[in-house]
Amino acid sequence: MGWGGICTGLFCQSSINDIGQGDGLFFGETHLFLAQLTSIGITIVVAVVGTLICYAITRLFGRIRVDEKDERSGLDISQHGESAYPSFNGLD
């Protein structure tokens, strides 16, 4: 998830790309590396919080899981009324 961002903070060199925001950790500066770690951390927090909000909203309006009986019989049949892969069940 964040390996590219971490590598940017490690290996960035402003002499190669003058648009960059400084040099990376391997070239003596820590600012860019810490900024990259902070942005990755913020992204993780936003993703987790957003996922939990979506989960909570979904729970308000319906079930999260299907019944155990439907799960055992197969969701293709219980949810859609057909078998998506009849050759696997010997139904073809």
PDB file of C-alpha atoms in Angstrom:
ATOM      1  CA  MET A   1       0.000   0.000   0.000  1.00  0.00           C
ATOM      2  CA  GLY A   2       2.628   2.500   0.949  1.00  0.00           C
ATOM      3  CA  TRP A   3       5.845   1.013  -0.386  1.00  0.00           C
ATOM      4  CA  GLY A   4       6.022   3.510  -3.266  1.00  0.00           C
ATOM      5  CA  GLY A   5       5.454   6.403  -0.874  1.00  0.00           C
ATOM      6  CA  ILE A   6       8.090   5.124   1.521  1.00  0.00           C
ATOM      7  CA  CYS A   7      10.583   4.674  -1.328  1.00  0.00           C
ATOM      8  CA  THR A   8       9.895   8.223  -2.479  1.00  0.00           C
ATOM      9  CA  GLY A   9      10.820   9.413   0.992  1.00  0.00           C
ATOM     10  CA  LEU A  10      13.940   7.280   0.940  1.00  0.00           C
ATOM     11  CA  PHE A  11      15.337   7.731  -2.565  1.00  0.00           C
ATOM     12  CA  CYS A  12      14.058  11.094  -3.861  1.00  0.00           C
ATOM     13  CA  GLN A  13      16.831  13.327  -5.127  1.00  0.00           C
ATOM     14  CA  SER A  14      16.156  16.914  -6.155  1.00  0.00           C
ATOM     15  CA  SER A  15      19.164  16.935  -8.502  1.00  0.00           C
ATOM     16  CA  ILE A  16      17.388  14.339 -10.664  1.00  0.00           C
ATOM     17  CA  ASN A  17      13.955  15.952 -10.504  1.00  0.00           C
ATOM     18  CA  ASP A  18      13.920  19.614  -9.520  1.00  0.00           C
ATOM     19  CA  ILE A  19      10.132  19.536  -9.030  1.00  0.00           C
ATOM     20  CA  GLY A  20      10.641  17.282  -6.003  1.00  0.00           C
ATOM     21  CA  GLN A  21      10.214  18.632  -2.491  1.00  0.00           C
ATOM     22  CA  GLY A  22      13.764  17.922  -1.366  1.00  0.00           C
ATOM     23  CA  ASP A  23      16.028  14.938  -0.981  1.00  0.00           C
ATOM     24  CA  GLY A  24      15.145  11.626   0.574  1.00  0.00           C
ATOM     25  CA  LEU A  25      16.404  10.035   3.759  1.00  0.00           C
ATOM     26  CA  PHE A  26      19.322   8.317   2.006  1.00  0.00           C
ATOM     27  CA  PHE A  27      20.527  11.717   0.788  1.00  0.00           C
ATOM     28  CA  GLY A  28      20.585  13.370   4.184  1.00  0.00           C
ATOM     29  CA  GLU A  29      17.139  14.924   4.655  1.00  0.00           C
ATOM     30  CA  THR A  30      14.353  13.623   6.865  1.00  0.00           C
ATOM     31  CA  HIS A  31      11.561  16.091   6.025  1.00  0.00           C
ATOM     32  CA  LEU A  32      10.292  14.319   2.902  1.00  0.00           C
ATOM     33  CA  PHE A  33      10.505  10.883   4.503  1.00  0.00           C
ATOM     34  CA  LEU A  34       8.492  11.991   7.533  1.00  0.00           C
ATOM     35  CA  ALA A  35       5.961  13.739   5.290  1.00  0.00           C
ATOM     36  CA  GLN A  36       5.528  10.536   3.274  1.00  0.00           C
ATOM     37  CA  LEU A  37       5.058   8.431   6.423  1.00  0.00           C
ATOM     38  CA  THR A  38       2.533  10.939   7.765  1.00  0.00           C
ATOM     39  CA  SER A  39       0.537  10.927   4.530  1.00  0.00           C
ATOM     40  CA  ILE A  40       0.508   7.112   4.428  1.00  0.00           C
ATOM     41  CA  GLY A  41      -0.699   7.017   8.035  1.00  0.00           C
ATOM     42  CA  ILE A  42      -3.460   9.540   7.328  1.00  0.00           C
ATOM     43  CA  THR A  43      -4.539   7.525   4.284  1.00  0.00           C
ATOM     44  CA  ILE A  44      -4.786   4.353   6.382  1.00  0.00           C
ATOM     45  CA  VAL A  45      -6.844   6.134   9.045  1.00  0.00           C
ATOM     46  CA  VAL A  46      -9.233   7.627   6.463  1.00  0.00           C
ATOM     47  CA  ALA A  47      -9.668   4.223   4.788  1.00  0.00           C
ATOM     48  CA  VAL A  48     -10.401   2.438   8.076  1.00  0.00           C
ATOM     49  CA  VAL A  49     -12.817   5.108   9.312  1.00  0.00           C
ATOM     50  CA  GLY A  50     -14.586   5.224   5.937  1.00  0.00           C
ATOM     51  CA  THR A  51     -14.918   1.444   5.904  1.00  0.00           C
ATOM     52  CA  LEU A  52     -16.381   1.412   9.414  1.00  0.00           C
ATOM     53  CA  ILE A  53     -18.876   4.140   8.482  1.00  0.00           C
ATOM     54  CA  CYS A  54     -19.985   2.185   5.395  1.00  0.00           C
ATOM     55  CA  TYR A  55     -20.291  -0.967   7.503  1.00  0.00           C
ATOM     56  CA  ALA A  56     -22.439   0.832  10.089  1.00  0.00           C
ATOM     57  CA  ILE A  57     -24.733   2.324   7.426  1.00  0.00           C
ATOM     58  CA  THR A  58     -25.107  -1.067   5.753  1.00  0.00           C
ATOM     59  CA  ARG A  59     -26.045  -2.673   9.083  1.00  0.00           C
ATOM     60  CA  LEU A  60     -28.789  -0.080   9.560  1.00  0.00           C
ATOM     61  CA  PHE A  61     -30.551  -1.021   6.333  1.00  0.00           C
ATOM     62  CA  GLY A  62     -29.948  -4.743   6.044  1.00  0.00           C
ATOM     63  CA  ARG A  63     -28.078  -7.829   7.013  1.00  0.00           C
ATOM     64  CA  ILE A  64     -24.353  -8.181   6.546  1.00  0.00           C
ATOM     65  CA  ARG A  65     -24.349 -11.958   6.062  1.00  0.00           C
ATOM     66  CA  VAL A  66     -26.756 -14.359   4.460  1.00  0.00           C
ATOM     67  CA  ASP A  67     -28.448 -17.157   6.404  1.00  0.00           C
ATOM     68  CA  GLU A  68     -26.366 -20.256   7.075  1.00  0.00           C
ATOM     69  CA  LYS A  69     -28.851 -22.356   5.080  1.00  0.00           C
ATOM     70  CA  ASP A  70     -28.437 -20.090   2.030  1.00  0.00           C
ATOM     71  CA  GLU A  71     -24.675 -20.160   2.398  1.00  0.00           C
ATOM     72  CA  ARG A  72     -24.622 -23.959   2.441  1.00  0.00           C
ATOM     73  CA  SER A  73     -26.883 -24.336  -0.573  1.00  0.00           C
ATOM     74  CA  GLY A  74     -24.837 -21.812  -2.531  1.00  0.00           C
ATOM     75  CA  LEU A  75     -25.437 -18.131  -3.042  1.00  0.00           C
ATOM     76  CA  ASP A  76     -26.021 -18.474  -6.767  1.00  0.00           C
ATOM     77  CA  ILE A  77     -29.150 -20.490  -6.113  1.00  0.00           C
ATOM     78  CA  SER A  78     -30.359 -18.745  -2.954  1.00  0.00           C
ATOM     79  CA  GLN A  79     -29.756 -15.178  -4.089  1.00  0.00           C
ATOM     80  CA  HIS A  80     -30.178 -15.374  -7.869  1.00  0.00           C
ATOM     81  CA  GLY A  81     -32.248 -18.505  -8.460  1.00  0.00           C
ATOM     82  CA  GLU A  82     -29.745 -20.095 -10.825  1.00  0.00           C
ATOM     83  CA  SER A  83     -26.451 -21.923 -10.878  1.00  0.00           C
ATOM     84  CA  ALA A  84     -23.604 -19.935 -12.365  1.00  0.00           C
ATOM     85  CA  TYR A  85     -21.349 -22.984 -12.869  1.00  0.00           C
ATOM     86  CA  PRO A  86     -23.588 -25.981 -13.467  1.00  0.00           C
ATOM     87  CA  SER A  87     -20.716 -28.204 -14.668  1.00  0.00           C
ATOM     88  CA  PHE A  88     -19.100 -28.044 -11.232  1.00  0.00           C
ATOM     89  CA  ASN A  89     -22.255 -29.413  -9.636  1.00  0.00           C
ATOM     90  CA  GLY A  90     -22.972 -32.040 -12.270  1.00  0.00           C
ATOM     91  CA  LEU A  91     -26.086 -30.149 -13.438  1.00  0.00           C
ATOM     92  CA  ASP A  92     -25.100 -29.605 -17.092  1.00  0.00           C
TER      93      ASP A  92
END
